[in-house]
Short mmCIF file of C-alpha atoms and ligand atoms in Angstrom, two decimals:
data_model
loop_
_atom_site.label_atom_id
_atom_site.label_comp_id
_atom_site.label_asym_id
_atom_site.label_seq_id
_atom_site.Cartn_x
_atom_site.Cartn_y
_atom_site.Cartn_z
CA MET B 298 0.00 0.00 0.00
CA LYS B 299 1.37 3.48 -0.91
CA VAL B 300 0.09 6.82 0.32
CA ASP B 301 0.45 10.02 -1.72
CA LEU B 302 1.49 12.42 1.05
CA GLN B 303 0.05 15.46 -0.77
CA THR B 304 -3.50 14.16 -1.12
CA LYS B 305 -3.38 11.29 1.39
CA ARG B 306 -4.72 9.19 -1.46
CA VAL B 307 -4.16 5.51 -0.82
CA PHE B 308 -3.03 3.13 -3.55
CA ASP B 309 -3.46 -0.50 -2.77
CA GLU B 310 -3.10 -3.08 -5.54
CA ALA B 311 -4.97 -5.65 -3.53
CA PHE B 312 -8.01 -3.34 -2.98
CA PRO B 313 -8.15 -0.99 -5.97
CA GLN B 314 -11.00 1.23 -4.62
CA GLU B 315 -10.39 4.95 -4.25
CA CYS B 316 -9.57 5.91 -0.71
CA TYR B 317 -8.49 9.18 0.90
CA ASN B 318 -6.83 8.77 4.24
CA GLN B 319 -8.07 11.34 6.71
CA VAL B 320 -5.41 12.18 9.29
CA PHE B 321 -5.32 15.06 11.75
CA SER B 322 -4.55 15.60 15.37
CA VAL B 323 -5.99 17.97 17.93
CA PRO B 324 -3.85 19.02 20.87
CA PHE B 325 -5.66 19.00 24.20
CA GLU B 326 -4.64 21.31 26.99
CA TYR B 327 -6.11 22.03 30.40
CA PRO B 328 -4.61 23.55 33.53
CA VAL B 329 -4.85 21.83 36.92
CA TYR B 330 -4.54 24.28 39.83
CA PHE B 331 -3.96 23.63 43.51
CA THR B 332 -5.41 26.34 45.69
CA ARG B 333 -7.25 27.15 48.92
CA ASN B 334 -10.52 28.91 49.57
CA LEU B 335 -11.34 29.11 45.87
CA PHE B 336 -14.49 31.20 46.18
CA ALA B 337 -13.13 33.70 48.73
CA PRO B 338 -13.93 37.21 47.45
CA GLU B 339 -10.24 38.06 47.07
CA ASN B 340 -9.23 34.85 45.22
CA GLU B 341 -8.97 35.84 41.55
CA LEU B 342 -8.10 32.33 40.33
CA PHE B 343 -11.57 31.22 39.23
CA ALA B 344 -12.21 34.48 37.35
CA ALA B 345 -8.82 34.16 35.63
CA VAL B 346 -9.63 30.61 34.58
CA VAL B 347 -12.99 31.61 33.12
CA ASP B 348 -11.18 34.20 31.03
CA ARG B 349 -8.11 32.09 30.34
CA LEU B 350 -8.59 32.33 26.56
CA GLY B 351 -8.74 36.12 26.82
CA GLU B 352 -12.13 36.33 25.15
CA GLY B 353 -13.05 39.32 27.27
CA ARG B 354 -16.74 38.48 27.22
CA ARG B 355 -19.38 37.88 29.84
CA HIS B 356 -19.61 34.09 30.14
CA ARG B 357 -22.71 32.13 31.11
CA LEU B 358 -22.08 29.68 33.91
CA LYS B 359 -24.29 26.76 34.90
CA VAL B 360 -23.34 25.53 38.38
CA PHE B 361 -23.84 22.04 39.82
CA VAL B 362 -22.89 21.20 43.43
CA ASP B 363 -22.74 17.84 45.22
CA SER B 364 -25.55 17.49 47.81
CA GLY B 365 -23.20 15.93 50.39
CA LEU B 366 -20.87 18.91 50.13
CA VAL B 367 -23.73 21.41 50.41
CA GLN B 368 -24.89 19.65 53.57
CA ALA B 369 -21.40 19.66 55.07
CA MET B 370 -20.63 23.25 54.02
CA PRO B 371 -23.90 25.19 54.16
CA GLY B 372 -22.23 28.54 53.37
CA LEU B 373 -20.72 27.34 50.09
CA LEU B 374 -23.64 28.18 47.77
CA ASP B 375 -23.82 31.77 49.02
CA LYS B 376 -20.08 32.09 48.57
CA ILE B 377 -20.33 30.99 44.93
CA LEU B 378 -23.32 33.28 44.34
CA SER B 379 -21.58 36.36 45.68
CA TYR B 380 -18.31 35.49 43.91
CA VAL B 381 -20.17 35.48 40.58
CA ALA B 382 -22.23 38.58 41.47
CA ASP B 383 -19.04 40.51 42.35
CA ARG B 384 -17.72 39.82 38.84
CA SER B 385 -20.87 40.43 36.85
CA ASP B 386 -18.88 42.00 34.01
CA GLN B 387 -17.08 38.67 33.47
CA MET B 388 -19.68 36.02 34.30
CA MET B 389 -23.34 35.42 35.01
CA LEU B 390 -25.22 32.47 36.42
CA ALA B 391 -27.39 30.53 33.99
CA GLY B 392 -30.47 29.72 36.08
CA THR B 393 -30.17 28.60 39.67
CA ILE B 394 -27.45 26.49 41.21
CA GLU B 395 -28.45 22.85 40.85
CA ILE B 396 -27.82 20.45 43.74
CA VAL B 397 -26.90 16.96 42.49
CA PRO B 398 -27.32 13.92 44.77
CA GLY B 399 -23.83 12.82 45.82
CA GLY B 400 -22.43 9.30 45.96
CA GLU B 401 -22.26 6.23 43.78
CA LYS B 402 -25.99 5.43 44.00
CA ALA B 403 -26.71 8.58 41.99
CA LYS B 404 -24.29 7.39 39.29
CA SER B 405 -26.45 4.33 38.68
CA ASP B 406 -29.65 6.36 38.30
CA THR B 407 -29.98 6.86 34.54
CA SER B 408 -33.00 9.16 34.98
CA LEU B 409 -30.74 11.53 36.91
CA ALA B 410 -28.27 11.55 34.01
CA THR B 411 -31.11 12.41 31.63
CA HIS B 412 -32.31 15.13 33.99
CA LEU B 413 -28.82 16.65 34.05
CA VAL B 414 -28.63 16.71 30.24
CA GLU B 415 -31.92 18.60 30.27
CA ALA B 416 -30.71 20.94 33.01
CA VAL B 417 -27.63 21.82 30.95
CA ALA B 418 -29.73 22.17 27.80
CA GLU B 419 -32.27 24.45 29.52
CA SER B 420 -29.52 26.78 30.69
CA ARG B 421 -29.11 28.01 27.10
CA LEU B 422 -25.38 27.52 27.13
CA CYS B 423 -23.38 28.02 23.98
CA ARG B 424 -20.14 26.19 23.34
CA GLN B 425 -18.19 29.11 24.89
CA SER B 426 -20.26 28.93 28.10
CA TYR B 427 -19.26 26.94 31.15
CA VAL B 428 -20.56 24.17 33.31
CA LEU B 429 -18.99 24.41 36.76
CA VAL B 430 -19.23 21.24 38.82
CA VAL B 431 -18.18 21.08 42.46
CA GLY B 432 -18.25 17.66 44.09
CA GLY B 433 -16.99 14.13 44.55
CA GLY B 434 -15.99 11.74 41.75
CA SER B 435 -19.56 10.47 41.27
CA VAL B 436 -21.03 13.93 40.71
CA LEU B 437 -18.08 14.91 38.49
CA ASP B 438 -18.65 11.80 36.38
CA LEU B 439 -22.40 12.44 36.09
CA VAL B 440 -22.24 16.15 35.30
CA GLY B 441 -19.18 15.60 33.11
CA LEU B 442 -21.15 13.15 30.99
CA ALA B 443 -24.13 15.51 30.67
CA SER B 444 -21.96 18.48 29.68
CA SER B 445 -20.04 16.41 27.13
CA LEU B 446 -23.32 15.54 25.40
CA VAL B 447 -25.08 18.90 25.16
CA HIS B 448 -23.98 20.62 21.92
CA ARG B 449 -21.51 17.71 21.67
CA GLY B 450 -19.61 19.28 24.55
CA VAL B 451 -19.64 22.52 26.49
CA ARG B 452 -16.68 23.71 28.54
CA LEU B 453 -16.41 21.96 31.89
CA ILE B 454 -14.63 23.37 34.93
CA ARG B 455 -14.20 20.76 37.65
CA VAL B 456 -13.78 21.59 41.31
CA PRO B 457 -13.24 18.18 42.94
CA SER B 458 -14.21 17.98 46.63
CA THR B 459 -12.95 14.57 47.79
CA VAL B 460 -9.41 13.24 48.10
CA LEU B 461 -10.14 10.68 45.39
CA ALA B 462 -11.65 13.27 43.08
CA GLN B 463 -8.71 15.66 43.56
CA ASN B 464 -5.98 13.07 43.06
CA ASP B 465 -7.63 10.83 40.48
CA ALA B 466 -11.21 11.10 39.15
CA GLY B 467 -11.25 14.88 38.69
CA VAL B 468 -7.95 15.41 36.89
CA GLY B 469 -8.44 12.93 34.03
CA VAL B 470 -10.34 12.83 30.77
CA LYS B 471 -13.16 10.37 31.52
CA ASN B 472 -16.66 10.49 32.85
CA GLY B 473 -19.50 8.01 32.97
CA ILE B 474 -22.41 6.34 34.69
CA ASP B 475 -23.22 2.83 35.85
CA VAL B 476 -25.79 1.00 33.74
CA ARG B 477 -27.14 -2.57 33.99
CA GLY B 478 -25.26 -3.06 37.23
CA ILE B 479 -21.91 -2.48 35.50
CA LYS B 480 -19.62 0.30 36.66
CA ASN B 481 -18.91 3.05 34.13
CA PHE B 482 -20.81 1.16 31.43
CA ALA B 483 -21.77 4.36 29.58
CA GLY B 484 -19.59 7.44 29.31
CA THR B 485 -17.43 9.65 27.15
CA PHE B 486 -13.84 10.80 26.95
CA ALA B 487 -13.94 14.57 27.33
CA PRO B 488 -10.97 16.58 28.66
CA PRO B 489 -12.13 19.38 30.98
CA PHE B 490 -11.53 23.10 30.38
CA ALA B 491 -9.78 23.37 33.75
CA VAL B 492 -9.49 21.64 37.12
CA LEU B 493 -9.29 23.59 40.38
CA ASN B 494 -8.27 21.54 43.41
CA ASP B 495 -9.21 23.43 46.57
CA TYR B 496 -7.69 21.70 49.63
CA ASP B 497 -10.08 23.51 51.99
CA LEU B 498 -12.99 21.53 50.56
CA LEU B 499 -11.49 18.36 52.02
CA ARG B 500 -11.97 19.49 55.64
CA THR B 501 -15.56 18.26 55.89
CA LEU B 502 -14.98 14.93 54.20
CA PRO B 503 -16.17 11.88 56.19
CA LYS B 504 -13.38 9.52 57.25
CA LYS B 505 -14.46 6.83 54.78
CA TYR B 506 -13.89 9.11 51.79
CA TRP B 507 -10.79 10.75 53.26
CA LEU B 508 -9.12 7.35 53.47
CA GLY B 509 -10.65 6.07 50.22
CA GLY B 510 -8.69 8.58 48.16
CA ILE B 511 -5.46 7.45 49.79
CA ALA B 512 -6.10 3.94 48.43
CA GLU B 513 -5.82 5.33 44.87
CA ALA B 514 -2.53 6.98 45.86
CA PHE B 515 -1.21 3.62 47.11
CA LYS B 516 -2.31 2.08 43.81
CA VAL B 517 -0.14 4.47 41.80
CA GLY B 518 2.81 4.34 44.18
CA ILE B 519 2.92 0.53 44.25
CA ILE B 520 3.04 0.11 40.45
CA LYS B 521 4.80 3.32 39.39
CA ASP B 522 6.81 5.10 42.05
CA ASP B 523 8.55 3.39 44.98
CA LYS B 524 9.50 6.74 46.56
CA PHE B 525 5.86 7.77 46.61
CA PHE B 526 4.99 4.43 48.19
CA ASP B 527 7.70 5.02 50.83
CA PHE B 528 6.19 8.42 51.61
CA LEU B 529 2.72 6.91 51.98
CA ARG B 530 4.07 4.12 54.18
CA SER B 531 6.08 6.40 56.42
CA HIS B 532 3.20 8.88 56.75
CA ALA B 533 0.47 6.28 57.23
CA LYS B 534 -0.37 7.42 60.78
CA LYS B 535 -0.34 11.10 59.83
CA LEU B 536 -2.58 10.46 56.85
CA ARG B 537 -4.98 8.49 59.01
CA GLY B 538 -4.96 11.36 61.51
CA ARG B 539 -5.92 13.86 58.77
CA ASP B 540 -2.62 15.71 58.75
CA GLU B 541 -3.22 18.49 56.21
CA LYS B 542 0.36 18.88 55.02
CA ALA B 543 0.69 15.15 54.39
CA ILE B 544 -2.60 14.90 52.48
CA GLU B 545 -1.78 17.94 50.35
CA TRP B 546 1.48 16.37 49.31
CA VAL B 547 -0.21 13.06 48.53
CA VAL B 548 -3.03 14.67 46.53
CA LYS B 549 -0.62 16.73 44.44
CA ARG B 550 1.89 13.92 43.84
CA CYS B 551 -0.84 11.44 42.89
CA ALA B 552 -2.63 13.93 40.63
CA LEU B 553 0.65 14.73 38.86
CA LEU B 554 1.40 11.02 38.32
CA HIS B 555 -2.06 10.66 36.76
CA LEU B 556 -1.54 13.65 34.49
CA ASP B 557 1.82 12.26 33.50
CA HIS B 558 0.27 8.91 32.65
CA ILE B 559 -2.43 10.49 30.47
CA ARG B 560 0.06 12.82 28.73
CA THR B 561 2.86 10.35 28.10
CA GLY B 562 1.26 6.90 28.29
CA GLY B 563 0.48 6.89 24.58
CA ASP B 564 -3.22 6.09 24.93
CA PRO B 565 -5.09 8.95 26.63
CA PHE B 566 -8.48 7.82 25.32
CA GLU B 567 -7.85 4.18 26.13
CA LEU B 568 -8.28 2.80 22.62
CA GLY B 569 -6.13 -0.21 23.47
CA SER B 570 -6.95 -2.60 26.26
CA ALA B 571 -4.02 -1.83 28.61
CA ARG B 572 -5.08 -0.08 31.83
CA PRO B 573 -2.13 0.15 34.21
CA LEU B 574 -4.01 2.52 36.51
CA ASP B 575 -6.72 -0.08 36.97
CA PHE B 576 -4.48 -2.13 39.26
CA GLY B 577 -6.75 -3.61 41.94
CA HIS B 578 -9.88 -2.53 40.10
CA TRP B 579 -11.21 -5.74 38.55
CA SER B 580 -12.34 -6.98 41.96
CA ALA B 581 -12.98 -3.47 43.34
CA HIS B 582 -15.64 -2.74 40.73
CA LYS B 583 -17.31 -6.08 41.36
CA LEU B 584 -17.23 -5.57 45.15
CA GLU B 585 -18.92 -2.19 44.81
CA VAL B 586 -21.73 -3.74 42.79
CA LEU B 587 -22.05 -6.83 45.04
CA SER B 588 -22.39 -4.55 48.07
CA ASP B 589 -25.00 -2.45 46.29
CA TYR B 590 -22.50 0.43 46.59
CA GLN B 591 -22.29 0.20 50.37
CA ILE B 592 -18.54 -0.23 49.95
CA GLY B 593 -17.11 3.05 48.67
CA HIS B 594 -14.88 3.04 45.57
CA GLY B 595 -11.69 3.81 47.51
CA GLN B 596 -12.39 1.13 50.13
CA ALA B 597 -13.10 -1.38 47.37
CA VAL B 598 -9.84 -0.39 45.68
CA SER B 599 -7.92 -0.99 48.90
CA ILE B 600 -9.36 -4.52 49.15
CA GLY B 601 -8.68 -5.02 45.42
CA ILE B 602 -5.04 -3.96 45.92
CA ALA B 603 -4.71 -6.36 48.86
CA LEU B 604 -6.13 -9.25 46.83
CA ASP B 605 -3.92 -8.62 43.79
CA THR B 606 -0.91 -8.11 46.06
CA TYR B 607 -1.43 -11.59 47.55
CA TYR B 608 -2.02 -12.95 44.05
CA ALA B 609 1.17 -11.32 42.70
CA CYS B 610 3.14 -12.79 45.59
CA LEU B 611 1.75 -16.29 44.98
CA LYS B 612 2.73 -15.90 41.32
CA GLY B 613 6.27 -14.90 42.24
CA PHE B 614 6.12 -11.24 41.12
CA LEU B 615 6.44 -9.91 44.65
CA SER B 616 8.52 -11.07 47.61
CA LEU B 617 6.83 -11.96 50.88
CA SER B 618 8.47 -8.96 52.54
CA ASP B 619 7.24 -6.55 49.84
CA ARG B 620 3.77 -8.08 50.09
CA ASP B 621 3.74 -7.46 53.82
CA LEU B 622 5.09 -3.91 53.43
CA ILE B 623 2.11 -3.11 51.20
CA ILE B 624 -0.47 -4.87 53.35
CA ASP B 625 0.82 -3.38 56.62
CA ALA B 626 0.95 0.12 55.14
CA LEU B 627 -2.67 -0.07 53.92
CA GLU B 628 -3.76 -1.33 57.33
CA GLU B 629 -1.82 1.31 59.24
CA THR B 630 -3.47 4.00 57.11
CA GLY B 631 -6.85 2.65 58.22
CA LEU B 632 -7.80 1.12 54.88
CA PRO B 633 -9.73 -2.17 54.69
CA LEU B 634 -8.09 -5.33 53.40
CA TRP B 635 -11.05 -7.62 53.59
CA HIS B 636 -14.83 -7.76 53.19
CA ASP B 637 -16.93 -10.91 53.59
CA LEU B 638 -18.33 -10.40 50.08
CA LEU B 639 -14.90 -11.52 48.80
CA ALA B 640 -15.77 -15.00 50.01
CA MET B 641 -19.36 -14.99 48.74
CA LYS B 642 -20.19 -18.00 46.59
CA THR B 643 -22.58 -18.25 43.63
CA HIS B 644 -25.18 -21.03 43.44
CA LYS B 645 -22.61 -22.96 41.39
CA GLY B 646 -20.23 -22.88 44.37
CA THR B 647 -17.63 -20.56 42.80
CA PHE B 648 -16.51 -17.22 44.24
CA ALA B 649 -18.88 -14.48 43.00
CA ILE B 650 -15.96 -12.05 42.80
CA LEU B 651 -14.43 -14.08 39.93
CA GLN B 652 -17.20 -12.77 37.68
CA GLY B 653 -15.38 -9.43 37.98
CA ILE B 654 -12.58 -10.77 35.75
CA HIS B 655 -15.01 -11.50 32.90
CA GLU B 656 -16.72 -8.13 33.25
CA PHE B 657 -13.36 -6.36 33.32
CA GLN B 658 -12.30 -8.13 30.12
CA LYS B 659 -15.62 -7.36 28.42
CA HIS B 660 -15.25 -3.70 29.37
CA LEU B 661 -11.72 -3.51 27.92
CA GLY B 662 -12.45 -5.63 24.88
CA GLY B 663 -9.78 -7.84 23.34
CA ARG B 664 -7.42 -9.84 25.50
CA LEU B 665 -7.54 -9.66 29.26
CA ARG B 666 -4.84 -7.33 30.60
CA VAL B 667 -4.44 -7.06 34.34
CA THR B 668 -1.68 -5.01 35.92
CA LEU B 669 0.07 -6.48 38.94
CA PRO B 670 2.97 -5.14 41.02
CA LYS B 671 6.44 -6.37 40.15
CA GLY B 672 8.34 -5.55 43.27
CA ILE B 673 7.38 -2.12 44.56
CA GLY B 674 7.38 0.77 42.06
CA ASP B 675 7.17 -1.42 38.96
CA LYS B 676 4.48 -3.43 37.22
CA VAL B 677 3.84 -6.48 35.09
CA GLU B 678 0.90 -7.11 32.79
CA VAL B 679 -0.71 -10.53 32.74
CA HIS B 680 -3.22 -11.92 30.27
CA ASP B 681 -4.89 -14.45 32.45
CA MET B 682 -5.77 -14.67 36.11
CA ASP B 683 -5.70 -18.21 37.47
CA PRO B 684 -8.95 -18.78 39.43
CA VAL B 685 -7.29 -21.39 41.66
CA VAL B 686 -4.58 -18.90 42.65
CA ILE B 687 -7.18 -16.15 43.18
CA GLU B 688 -9.05 -18.48 45.54
CA GLU B 689 -5.79 -19.20 47.36
CA ALA B 690 -5.17 -15.43 47.65
CA ILE B 691 -8.70 -14.93 49.01
CA ASP B 692 -8.19 -17.71 51.59
CA ARG B 693 -4.89 -16.24 52.76
CA LEU B 694 -6.32 -12.74 52.98
CA HIS B 695 -9.25 -14.13 54.94
CA ALA B 696 -6.95 -15.97 57.35
CA ARG B 697 -5.04 -12.74 57.92
CA ALA B 698 -8.25 -10.77 58.48
CA ILE B 699 -9.36 -13.28 61.13
CA LEU B 700 -5.95 -13.18 62.81
CA HIS B 701 -5.74 -9.38 62.90
CA HIS B 702 -9.41 -8.99 63.62
CA VAL B 703 -9.66 -5.44 62.26
CA ASP B 704 -13.33 -4.72 61.82
CA PHE B 705 -13.30 -1.88 59.35
CA PHE B 706 -16.92 -1.91 58.22
N1 NAD J 854 -13.65 9.53 35.73
C1 NAD J 854 -12.59 8.94 36.22
O1 NAD J 854 -11.54 8.92 35.61
C2 NAD J 854 -12.66 8.30 37.58
C3 NAD J 854 -11.49 7.86 38.20
C4 NAD J 854 -11.57 7.30 39.48
C5 NAD J 854 -12.80 7.19 40.11
N2 NAD J 854 -13.93 7.62 39.47
C6 NAD J 854 -15.25 7.51 40.09
O2 NAD J 854 -15.35 8.37 41.22
C7 NAD J 854 -16.37 7.86 42.07
C8 NAD J 854 -15.94 7.94 43.52
O3 NAD J 854 -15.73 9.28 43.86
P1 NAD J 854 -15.46 9.76 45.37
O4 NAD J 854 -14.58 8.82 46.07
O5 NAD J 854 -15.06 11.17 45.24
O6 NAD J 854 -16.86 9.57 46.09
P2 NAD J 854 -18.30 10.16 45.80
O7 NAD J 854 -18.28 11.15 44.71
O8 NAD J 854 -19.19 8.98 45.63
O9 NAD J 854 -18.62 10.99 47.13
C9 NAD J 854 -18.67 10.34 48.37
C10 NAD J 854 -19.59 11.05 49.33
O10 NAD J 854 -18.98 12.25 49.84
C11 NAD J 854 -19.86 13.36 49.70
N3 NAD J 854 -18.99 14.53 49.59
C12 NAD J 854 -18.31 14.97 48.50
N4 NAD J 854 -17.47 15.97 48.83
C13 NAD J 854 -17.65 16.19 50.17
C14 NAD J 854 -17.03 17.08 51.10
N5 NAD J 854 -16.04 17.90 50.75
N6 NAD J 854 -17.46 17.05 52.40
C15 NAD J 854 -18.41 16.17 52.79
N7 NAD J 854 -18.99 15.27 51.95
C16 NAD J 854 -18.61 15.28 50.66
C17 NAD J 854 -20.75 12.99 48.54
O11 NAD J 854 -21.99 13.65 48.60
C18 NAD J 854 -20.91 11.49 48.74
O12 NAD J 854 -21.92 11.23 49.66
C19 NAD J 854 -16.63 6.44 41.60
O13 NAD J 854 -17.84 6.40 40.90
C20 NAD J 854 -15.51 6.14 40.66
O14 NAD J 854 -15.86 5.21 39.65
C21 NAD J 854 -13.88 8.18 38.23
ZN1 ZN J 855 -10.40 4.00 41.00
#
C-alpha cells in the first residue's frame, strides 16, 4: 500500500478502490490548579480561569454542586453566588445552582443523568459557556457526561471535593455512569476546560472518603513510584490522623502522576486494552456492585489492591516482605483489606468475585490485561488470572483478616 502524502490518497493493488486517508490531530490542553478557599472574594483564580482564553466576554455559567458537600458546608452556595455577582462584568449564572445527589448510587440512576442533560440544555449555554461542577468523583462523572453531550460538549470546569476526586477522578479525561449493574458502562472521553483543586474543601470529608482517596494513591505508588509508596508508608499514621500537610502532598503527587500517565502513556483515550491505573480494580468494581454500593470506591480499591498483592506474591512477582510492606501500610493507614463479600459464593459454588474478571475483560475488549505489582514501584501485565490462585489469595487474605481482627466496616 502506498500513500500520496500530498492528497493522502491511498493506492493498494490488492483493494483498488479509491480511498483518501483522513489524518489530523488535535492538541488537548487544560490547567490543573492547587489552591485554597477558591471562592473567597479576594481569590482571583476562578475568574482568571474563566477568562483564560482572553475572550473578554461575559460568560454564562451553569453551576452544579454535590448534595453531600452542600450539607457539610452550608455557606458554600452563598459564597459561589456572591463570587459570581461581584464579577458580573465577566460572568453570570445561567439559572439557579443545581444540587446533584452525591455518591455512587446517583451514578447508577440513569434518569438523573437524563435530567442533568436537560438541566444543561435548559440553561441556554453556547459552546463558549461553562458548566462548573463542584463535588466528589460520582457527581463529576455524572455532570461531566451531561456536559459532554449537550452541543456535543460545552466547557467543563471541575472543582473536585474529595481526596479521590482531587488526586484521580477529577484530573483525568473520563466520565461516565453505571448502567445494567456495570460500573462506568456508559460514558465519554472529554478533557475538561480546567481543574481547580481546593484543599479547603477536604476538611468536611467523612473519614471513609478521606481514606478512600489514599487507596488510589497507594495504587499508583505501588506500580509506578517506589519513593511515593515510601512516603505513603512512612506517613500512614499522619494520613490516618488527617494531617493536612501530608494529604496535600499526597493529593498533588498522585494527581501529577495521573496527568503524567495520560500525557505520556500513549493512549489517553484508552483505545487499546491496557489499563495500568486499573491495578486492583477488577475486583474493586465487582465488590462495589455486590455490596449495592455500600462499599465506597476507595475502600473497594484498597481490598482489590490487597487481593492482587497476595495474588502477585503467589505468582512470584512480589517477595513476601514486599507483600507485607504493602499490606501493613494499607492497614496502618486505616484502609480495609477484607470484606466478607470476597468469600461470597454463587449457586454454582464458585466465588462471586471471579465474575469481575469477565466483566473487566468485556469492558476492555480484546485480550484480558491485568496489571500487577512487580516488586514495589514497577508493574507487570498478565493476560490471564488463574482462578485457583485467586481463591488461594482470598483464603490467605481471609486468614489474615481473622488473625488481625480489624473490623473496618
Ligand atoms: N472519571 C474517572 O476517571 C474516575 C477515576 C476514578 C474514580 N472515578 C469515580 O469516582 C467515584 C468515587 O468518587 P469519590 O470517592 O469522590 O466519592 P463520591 O463522589 O461517591 O462521594 C462520596 C460522598 O462524599 C460526599 N462529599 C463529597 N465531597 C464532600 C465534602 N467535601 N465534604 C463532605 N462530603 C462530601 C458525597 O456527597 C458522597 O456522599 C466512583 O464512581 C468512581 O468510579 C472516576
Ligand atoms: Zn479507581
